Coordinates of C-alpha atoms and ligand atoms in Angstrom, one line a residue:
M1 CA -16.4 15.6 -41.6
Q2 CA -15.9 13.8 -45.1
S3 CA -18.6 12.0 -46.9
P4 CA -18.2 8.2 -46.6
T5 CA -17.3 5.7 -49.3
D6 CA -17.8 1.9 -49.1
D7 CA -14.1 1.7 -48.2
D8 CA -14.7 3.9 -45.3
R9 CA -16.9 1.2 -43.7
M10 CA -14.3 -1.3 -42.5
F11 CA -11.9 -0.4 -39.9
D12 CA -9.4 -1.9 -37.4
A13 CA -10.9 -0.2 -34.4
I14 CA -14.1 2.1 -34.0
V15 CA -14.1 4.4 -31.1
L16 CA -17.5 5.2 -29.7
G17 CA -17.7 8.7 -28.2
V18 CA -15.0 11.1 -29.0
G19 CA -14.7 13.1 -25.8
G20 CA -11.9 13.1 -23.3
M21 CA -11.0 9.4 -23.4
G22 CA -12.2 8.7 -27.0
S23 CA -10.1 11.5 -28.6
A24 CA -7.0 10.1 -26.9
A25 CA -7.9 6.6 -27.8
C26 CA -8.3 7.7 -31.4
L27 CA -4.8 9.4 -31.4
E28 CA -3.1 6.4 -29.8
L29 CA -4.8 3.9 -32.3
A30 CA -3.9 6.1 -35.3
R31 CA -0.4 6.6 -34.2
R32 CA 0.2 2.9 -34.2
G33 CA -0.7 3.0 -38.0
V34 CA -4.2 1.2 -37.8
R35 CA -7.4 2.2 -39.4
V36 CA -9.4 3.9 -36.9
L37 CA -12.8 5.6 -36.9
G38 CA -14.1 8.0 -34.2
L39 CA -17.9 8.4 -33.8
E40 CA -19.3 11.3 -31.9
Q41 CA -22.9 11.9 -31.5
Y42 CA -22.6 15.7 -31.2
P43 CA -20.4 18.4 -32.9
L44 CA -16.8 17.7 -31.6
C45 CA -15.6 19.5 -28.6
H46 CA -19.3 20.2 -27.4
N47 CA -20.2 20.9 -23.8
R48 CA -22.9 18.2 -23.1
G49 CA -20.7 15.7 -21.6
S50 CA -17.7 15.6 -19.1
S51 CA -14.8 17.2 -20.9
H52 CA -15.5 20.9 -21.2
G53 CA -15.3 24.1 -19.2
E54 CA -11.8 25.6 -19.3
S55 CA -9.9 23.7 -16.5
R56 CA -9.1 20.4 -14.9
I57 CA -6.7 19.7 -12.1
I58 CA -3.7 17.4 -12.7
R59 CA -1.7 16.1 -9.7
K60 CA 0.3 13.1 -8.7
A61 CA 0.0 12.7 -4.8
Y62 CA -3.1 10.7 -5.5
F63 CA -5.3 10.6 -2.3
E64 CA -7.9 8.3 -4.1
H65 CA -5.3 5.4 -4.3
P66 CA -1.5 5.1 -4.7
D67 CA -1.9 2.7 -7.6
Y68 CA -2.9 5.6 -9.9
V69 CA 0.4 7.1 -9.4
P70 CA 2.4 5.1 -12.2
L71 CA -0.4 6.0 -14.6
L72 CA 0.1 9.7 -13.7
H73 CA 3.9 9.6 -14.4
R74 CA 3.0 8.2 -17.8
A75 CA 0.1 10.9 -18.3
Y76 CA 2.4 13.7 -17.5
D77 CA 4.9 12.4 -20.2
L78 CA 2.1 12.1 -22.8
W79 CA 0.7 15.7 -22.1
S80 CA 4.1 17.0 -22.5
Q81 CA 4.5 15.1 -25.8
L82 CA 1.2 16.4 -27.0
E83 CA 2.1 19.9 -26.2
S84 CA 5.3 19.5 -28.3
A85 CA 3.5 18.0 -31.1
T86 CA 0.7 20.5 -31.3
G87 CA 2.9 23.6 -30.2
R88 CA 0.0 24.4 -27.7
K89 CA 0.2 25.1 -24.0
L90 CA -2.1 22.5 -22.4
L91 CA -0.8 22.4 -18.8
L92 CA -0.3 25.3 -16.6
P93 CA 2.0 24.7 -13.7
T94 CA -0.2 26.2 -11.0
G95 CA 0.7 23.8 -8.2
L96 CA -2.1 22.5 -5.8
V97 CA -2.7 23.2 -2.2
L98 CA -4.8 20.6 -0.2
S99 CA -6.5 21.4 3.1
G100 CA -8.2 19.1 5.3
P101 CA -8.3 17.4 8.7
P102 CA -4.7 15.6 9.3
E103 CA -6.4 12.2 9.4
G104 CA -8.9 12.8 6.6
E105 CA -9.0 11.0 3.4
T106 CA -7.4 13.8 1.4
I107 CA -4.3 14.8 3.5
R108 CA -3.7 11.2 4.6
G109 CA -4.2 9.6 1.1
A110 CA -2.0 12.3 -0.4
R111 CA 0.7 11.7 2.1
Q112 CA 0.7 7.9 1.8
S113 CA 0.9 8.4 -2.1
A114 CA 3.7 10.7 -1.9
E115 CA 5.6 8.5 0.6
L116 CA 5.1 5.3 -1.4
H117 CA 6.2 7.0 -4.7
R118 CA 8.7 9.4 -3.4
L119 CA 6.7 12.3 -4.7
Q120 CA 7.5 15.9 -3.6
L121 CA 4.6 17.1 -1.3
E122 CA 5.2 19.9 1.2
N123 CA 3.6 19.8 4.7
L124 CA 2.5 23.3 5.9
S125 CA 0.8 24.5 8.9
P126 CA -2.3 26.5 8.3
E127 CA -0.4 29.6 9.4
E128 CA 2.4 29.0 6.9
A129 CA -0.2 28.2 4.2
Q130 CA -1.9 31.5 5.0
R131 CA 1.3 33.5 4.6
R132 CA 2.2 31.8 1.3
F133 CA -1.2 31.7 -0.3
S134 CA -2.9 35.1 0.6
G135 CA -6.4 35.3 -0.9
L136 CA -7.4 31.8 0.6
I137 CA -8.4 30.8 4.1
F138 CA -7.1 27.7 5.9
P139 CA -9.0 26.6 9.0
P140 CA -6.5 26.3 12.0
E141 CA -7.4 22.7 12.7
H142 CA -6.5 21.7 9.1
A143 CA -3.3 20.1 7.8
V144 CA -2.0 21.6 4.6
A145 CA -0.1 20.0 1.8
F146 CA 1.3 21.7 -1.4
E147 CA 2.2 19.7 -4.6
S148 CA 4.3 22.2 -6.6
G149 CA 4.3 19.7 -9.7
A150 CA 0.5 19.7 -10.0
G151 CA -1.2 22.0 -12.2
T152 CA -4.1 22.9 -14.5
L153 CA -5.2 21.4 -17.8
L154 CA -7.0 23.6 -20.3
V155 CA -9.5 21.0 -21.0
D156 CA -11.0 22.2 -24.2
D157 CA -7.6 22.8 -25.8
C158 CA -6.6 19.3 -24.7
V159 CA -9.5 17.5 -26.4
R160 CA -9.0 19.6 -29.4
A161 CA -5.4 18.9 -29.6
H162 CA -5.9 14.9 -29.3
I163 CA -8.5 15.3 -32.2
D164 CA -6.3 17.4 -34.3
E165 CA -3.3 14.9 -33.8
A166 CA -5.4 11.8 -34.3
V167 CA -6.6 13.2 -37.6
R168 CA -3.0 14.3 -38.6
H169 CA -2.1 10.6 -37.9
G170 CA -4.8 9.2 -40.2
A171 CA -7.9 8.7 -37.9
L172 CA -11.3 9.4 -39.6
I173 CA -13.5 11.2 -37.1
R174 CA -17.2 11.6 -37.8
E175 CA -19.2 14.1 -35.6
S176 CA -23.0 14.5 -35.3
E177 CA -23.3 11.0 -35.9
P178 CA -24.9 9.0 -33.0
V179 CA -24.3 5.4 -32.5
L180 CA -27.6 3.5 -32.3
D181 CA -26.3 0.1 -31.4
W182 CA -23.3 -2.3 -31.9
S183 CA -23.2 -6.1 -32.0
T184 CA -20.4 -8.6 -32.4
D185 CA -19.8 -12.2 -33.0
G186 CA -16.4 -12.1 -31.0
T187 CA -14.5 -11.6 -34.3
T188 CA -16.1 -8.5 -36.1
V189 CA -18.0 -5.7 -34.5
Q190 CA -20.9 -4.1 -36.5
V191 CA -21.7 -0.5 -35.5
R192 CA -25.0 1.1 -36.6
T193 CA -25.3 5.1 -36.7
S194 CA -27.9 7.2 -37.7
G195 CA -27.9 6.1 -41.4
R196 CA -24.8 4.1 -41.7
Q197 CA -23.3 0.6 -40.7
Y198 CA -19.7 0.0 -40.0
Q199 CA -17.5 -2.9 -39.3
A200 CA -14.3 -3.3 -37.2
R201 CA -12.2 -5.8 -35.6
S202 CA -12.4 -4.2 -32.3
L203 CA -14.8 -1.6 -30.6
V204 CA -13.6 0.9 -28.0
V205 CA -16.5 2.4 -25.9
T206 CA -15.6 5.7 -24.5
A207 CA -19.2 7.0 -24.1
G208 CA -19.1 8.9 -20.8
A209 CA -22.3 9.5 -19.2
W210 CA -24.1 7.4 -21.9
A211 CA -22.0 4.3 -21.4
K212 CA -24.3 2.2 -19.2
D213 CA -26.9 2.1 -22.0
L214 CA -24.5 1.2 -24.6
L215 CA -22.8 -1.5 -22.5
K216 CA -25.9 -3.2 -21.0
Q217 CA -24.6 -6.7 -21.2
A218 CA -21.7 -5.8 -19.3
G219 CA -23.8 -4.7 -16.4
L220 CA -21.7 -2.0 -15.0
P221 CA -23.2 -0.1 -12.1
L222 CA -22.7 3.3 -13.3
R223 CA -24.5 6.4 -12.1
V224 CA -24.6 9.8 -13.7
L225 CA -24.4 13.0 -11.5
R226 CA -25.3 16.6 -12.5
K227 CA -22.6 18.8 -11.2
T228 CA -22.5 22.7 -11.5
V229 CA -19.4 24.9 -11.7
C230 CA -19.4 28.7 -11.3
W231 CA -17.1 31.5 -12.0
F232 CA -17.1 34.2 -9.3
P233 CA -15.8 37.7 -9.9
L234 CA -12.5 38.8 -7.8
R235 CA -12.5 41.8 -5.7
Q236 CA -8.6 42.0 -6.4
P237 CA -6.4 39.9 -8.7
R238 CA -4.3 38.2 -6.0
L239 CA -5.7 34.8 -7.1
A240 CA -4.6 34.9 -10.7
A241 CA -2.6 32.2 -12.2
D242 CA 0.0 34.6 -13.5
Q243 CA 0.5 36.0 -10.0
G244 CA 1.6 32.4 -8.8
A245 CA -1.8 31.5 -7.4
P246 CA -2.4 27.7 -6.8
T247 CA -5.4 25.4 -7.6
Y248 CA -6.9 24.4 -4.2
F249 CA -8.9 21.5 -2.9
Y250 CA -10.5 21.5 0.7
E251 CA -11.9 18.6 2.6
L252 CA -14.6 20.0 5.0
P253 CA -17.1 18.3 7.3
H254 CA -19.9 18.7 4.8
G255 CA -18.1 18.0 1.6
T256 CA -15.2 18.4 -0.8
F257 CA -14.7 21.5 -2.7
Y258 CA -12.1 23.0 -5.3
G259 CA -11.2 25.9 -7.3
F260 CA -8.6 27.3 -9.7
P261 CA -6.7 30.3 -9.9
S262 CA -8.1 33.0 -12.1
L263 CA -7.0 32.5 -15.9
D264 CA -8.6 35.8 -17.1
G265 CA -7.5 37.9 -14.1
T266 CA -11.2 38.8 -13.1
T267 CA -13.0 35.5 -12.2
I268 CA -12.3 32.2 -10.5
K269 CA -13.7 28.9 -11.1
V270 CA -15.0 27.0 -8.0
A271 CA -17.0 23.7 -7.6
E272 CA -18.0 20.8 -5.2
H273 CA -16.4 17.5 -5.9
S274 CA -18.9 15.7 -3.4
G275 CA -22.6 15.5 -3.9
G276 CA -24.5 15.9 -7.2
D277 CA -28.0 15.3 -8.4
P278 CA -28.6 11.8 -10.2
V279 CA -29.3 12.1 -13.9
D280 CA -31.7 9.5 -15.7
D281 CA -31.1 10.9 -19.3
P282 CA -27.8 12.8 -19.9
A283 CA -29.1 14.3 -23.1
T284 CA -31.9 16.2 -21.3
V285 CA -30.1 17.1 -18.2
D286 CA -31.3 20.5 -16.6
R287 CA -28.5 23.2 -17.6
E288 CA -30.0 26.2 -15.7
L289 CA -28.4 27.6 -12.5
H290 CA -30.8 27.2 -9.7
P291 CA -30.6 28.8 -6.1
S292 CA -30.1 25.3 -4.6
D293 CA -27.0 24.8 -6.8
L294 CA -25.5 27.8 -5.4
V295 CA -26.1 27.6 -1.5
R296 CA -23.1 25.4 -0.8
L297 CA -20.8 26.9 -3.2
Q298 CA -21.4 30.6 -2.1
S299 CA -21.0 29.4 1.6
F300 CA -17.5 27.9 0.5
V301 CA -16.5 31.0 -1.3
E302 CA -17.5 33.2 1.5
Q303 CA -15.7 31.3 4.3
F304 CA -12.5 30.3 2.3
I305 CA -12.0 32.8 -0.6
P306 CA -12.4 36.3 0.8
D307 CA -11.0 37.8 -2.6
A308 CA -14.1 36.5 -4.5
L309 CA -17.6 38.0 -4.6
P310 CA -20.4 35.5 -3.8
D311 CA -22.6 36.1 -6.9
P312 CA -21.3 34.1 -10.0
V313 CA -21.0 35.6 -13.3
R314 CA -21.3 32.4 -15.3
H315 CA -21.8 28.7 -14.7
S316 CA -21.5 25.5 -16.5
V317 CA -23.3 22.0 -16.2
C318 CA -21.1 19.0 -16.5
L319 CA -21.6 15.2 -15.7
Y320 CA -19.7 12.8 -13.5
T321 CA -20.3 9.1 -14.3
V322 CA -19.5 7.2 -11.0
T323 CA -18.7 3.7 -9.9
P324 CA -19.6 2.5 -6.4
D325 CA -15.8 2.5 -5.4
Q326 CA -15.2 5.8 -7.5
H327 CA -12.5 4.0 -9.5
F328 CA -12.4 3.8 -13.3
V329 CA -13.3 1.0 -15.5
I330 CA -10.7 0.2 -18.0
D331 CA -10.8 -3.4 -19.4
T332 CA -12.0 -5.7 -22.1
H333 CA -15.9 -6.1 -22.0
P334 CA -16.7 -9.2 -19.7
V335 CA -18.4 -11.0 -22.5
W336 CA -16.6 -9.9 -25.8
R337 CA -12.8 -9.6 -25.8
N338 CA -12.7 -7.6 -29.0
V339 CA -14.8 -4.8 -27.1
V340 CA -12.9 -2.5 -24.9
V341 CA -14.4 -0.3 -22.1
G342 CA -13.2 3.1 -20.9
A343 CA -15.9 4.4 -18.4
G344 CA -16.9 5.5 -14.9
F345 CA -14.3 8.1 -14.5
S346 CA -15.9 9.2 -11.5
G347 CA -15.1 12.8 -11.7
H348 CA -11.3 12.7 -11.6
G349 CA -10.4 11.0 -14.9
F350 CA -9.5 13.9 -17.2
K351 CA -5.9 14.1 -16.1
F352 CA -5.3 10.5 -17.3
C353 CA -6.9 10.9 -20.8
P354 CA -3.6 10.2 -22.8
V355 CA -2.4 7.1 -20.7
V356 CA -6.2 5.8 -20.8
G357 CA -6.0 6.2 -24.5
E358 CA -2.8 4.2 -24.5
A359 CA -4.3 1.4 -22.3
L360 CA -7.5 1.2 -24.5
A361 CA -5.3 1.1 -27.7
D362 CA -3.4 -1.7 -26.2
L363 CA -6.5 -3.7 -25.2
A364 CA -8.0 -3.1 -28.5
L365 CA -5.0 -4.3 -30.6
E366 CA -3.3 -6.9 -28.4
G367 CA -6.2 -7.8 -25.8
T368 CA -3.7 -7.0 -22.9
T369 CA -1.3 -4.0 -21.7
S370 CA 1.7 -3.6 -19.7
L371 CA 0.2 -0.5 -18.0
P372 CA -0.6 -1.3 -14.4
I373 CA -4.4 -1.2 -14.7
G374 CA -5.4 -4.5 -12.9
F375 CA -7.1 -2.6 -10.1
L376 CA -9.5 -1.0 -12.7
G377 CA -11.0 -4.1 -14.0
T378 CA -14.6 -5.2 -14.6
S379 CA -14.5 -8.1 -12.2
R380 CA -13.4 -6.5 -9.2
P381 CA -15.9 -6.9 -6.4
A382 CA -17.1 -3.4 -5.9
L383 CA -18.6 -3.7 -9.7
R384 CA -20.1 -7.2 -9.0
G385 CA -21.7 -6.5 -5.5
Ligands
FAD1 C1 -17.4 19.7 -13.4 C2 -16.2 18.5 -13.6 C3 -15.0 18.8 -13.1 C4 -14.0 17.8 -13.2 N1 -12.8 18.1 -12.7 C5 -11.6 17.3 -12.8 C6 -10.4 17.5 -12.5 O1 -10.2 18.7 -12.0 N2 -9.4 16.8 -12.9 C7 -9.8 15.5 -13.6 O2 -8.8 14.7 -13.9 N3 -11.0 15.1 -13.8 C8 -12.1 15.9 -13.6 N4 -13.3 15.7 -14.0 C9 -13.7 14.3 -14.6 C10 -13.3 14.3 -16.0 O3 -13.5 15.5 -16.7 C11 -13.9 13.2 -16.6 O4 -13.5 12.0 -15.8 C12 -13.6 12.9 -18.1 O5 -13.7 14.1 -18.8 C13 -14.6 11.9 -18.7 O6 -14.1 11.7 -20.1 P1 -15.1 10.8 -21.0 O7 -14.5 10.6 -22.3 O8 -15.4 9.5 -20.1 O9 -16.5 11.6 -21.2 P2 -16.8 12.7 -22.3 O10 -15.7 13.4 -22.3 O11 -18.2 13.2 -22.0 O12 -17.0 11.7 -23.6 C14 -18.0 10.8 -23.9 C15 -18.3 11.2 -25.4 O13 -19.1 10.0 -25.9 C16 -20.1 10.7 -26.9 N5 -21.2 9.6 -26.9 C17 -21.9 9.2 -26.1 N6 -22.9 8.3 -26.4 C18 -22.7 8.2 -27.8 C19 -23.3 7.6 -28.9 N7 -24.4 6.8 -28.8 N8 -22.8 7.7 -30.2 C20 -21.7 8.7 -30.3 N9 -21.0 9.3 -29.4 C21 -21.4 9.1 -28.0 C22 -20.7 12.0 -25.9 O14 -21.2 12.8 -26.7 C23 -19.1 12.4 -25.4 O15 -18.6 13.3 -26.4 C24 -14.3 16.6 -14.0 C25 -15.6 16.4 -14.5 C26 -16.6 17.5 -14.3 C27 -17.9 17.2 -14.7

């Protein structure tokens, strides 16, 4: 963004990768008055990683693990603060309807989190859900739960808002400058990019699908999956966000699927959360839409969203970076305490961006955090097996 001078090469913290998590970490570090540099390999807010494509679900009755709930309380506060600071609408209060077997992971897990943390989660029969959310079909053998406080984050605007706020607080962010490698003696970190060398007291690695290669010494078992999302045209506007339509998540025998209400009044975005094709090199992932990408999605749409037509009008390819237990990695590097890792967000991390930014800033500056992230550490057995 600006041409560098020698003074620009020494920082308190460098953030490697300015996507969802990195942009939030840049803001959190800059807000604390330290000298922070964010380095992004592509133009800012690009569509080649994991934080693009219109929308992301945010919810609190977390079926994946109740320990995420305290982090979600903080994330909601921070998204709201970001909206106030930037004057932008980032979170649409669409609510979320969950449909699945009564003893399945989704319904059971969401109810458990809601009970433990006293969250509002309405239990509905499929018939009640059918009456309330016309435009969606609920299988009679399913249990249904509705979280009215859940919503839709406008993902591209969220990343842009974090970057703008970070810069306003003094962060220096350089785009189209890939980091080639980094090293540290435990006190100072050297970061080499295409053409420049920088130094910092600490390094925050938020490189998304590229994290594994940049963190070789940490030996994190991260896998990258290619995911396709499609926008299907609506026959009628009943499923529009401005008509009160919710986001939806279905647990079915052959996989988990989710979708959003229409934001433009004419199309809805639908995707499969389960599955995905393994990716060797995130930079060269296939971004075309193939018939094999469509079969399962079309079948989901045909069975459960009668208001939508089965031929999509557009698509997007996005990357999940998954850990073996599908939980995030937020910790100091297992070898170097001045290097901090935010990785493996396993297809459900975006809603946490601001609180992850806060945790990463704490770890980078203090080496510890009061946020309850113990269950996301690098030494947990699932990452060491
Ligand atoms: C289709 C899809 C749907 C999803 N739905 C949801 C949802 O509904 N709710 C939810 O909470 N989460 C959801 N997620 C997950 C969420 O979007 C991700 O967990 C989150 O965006 C990950 O952010 P990140 O910062 O780790 O990765 P990214 O945003 O990809 O950021 C990593 C950045 O690092 C940069 N980088 C990498 N290597 C280098 C290098 N050498 N030098 C410089 N820069 C580098 C990359 O270019 C990139 O910009 C979804 C993800 C996908 C793909």
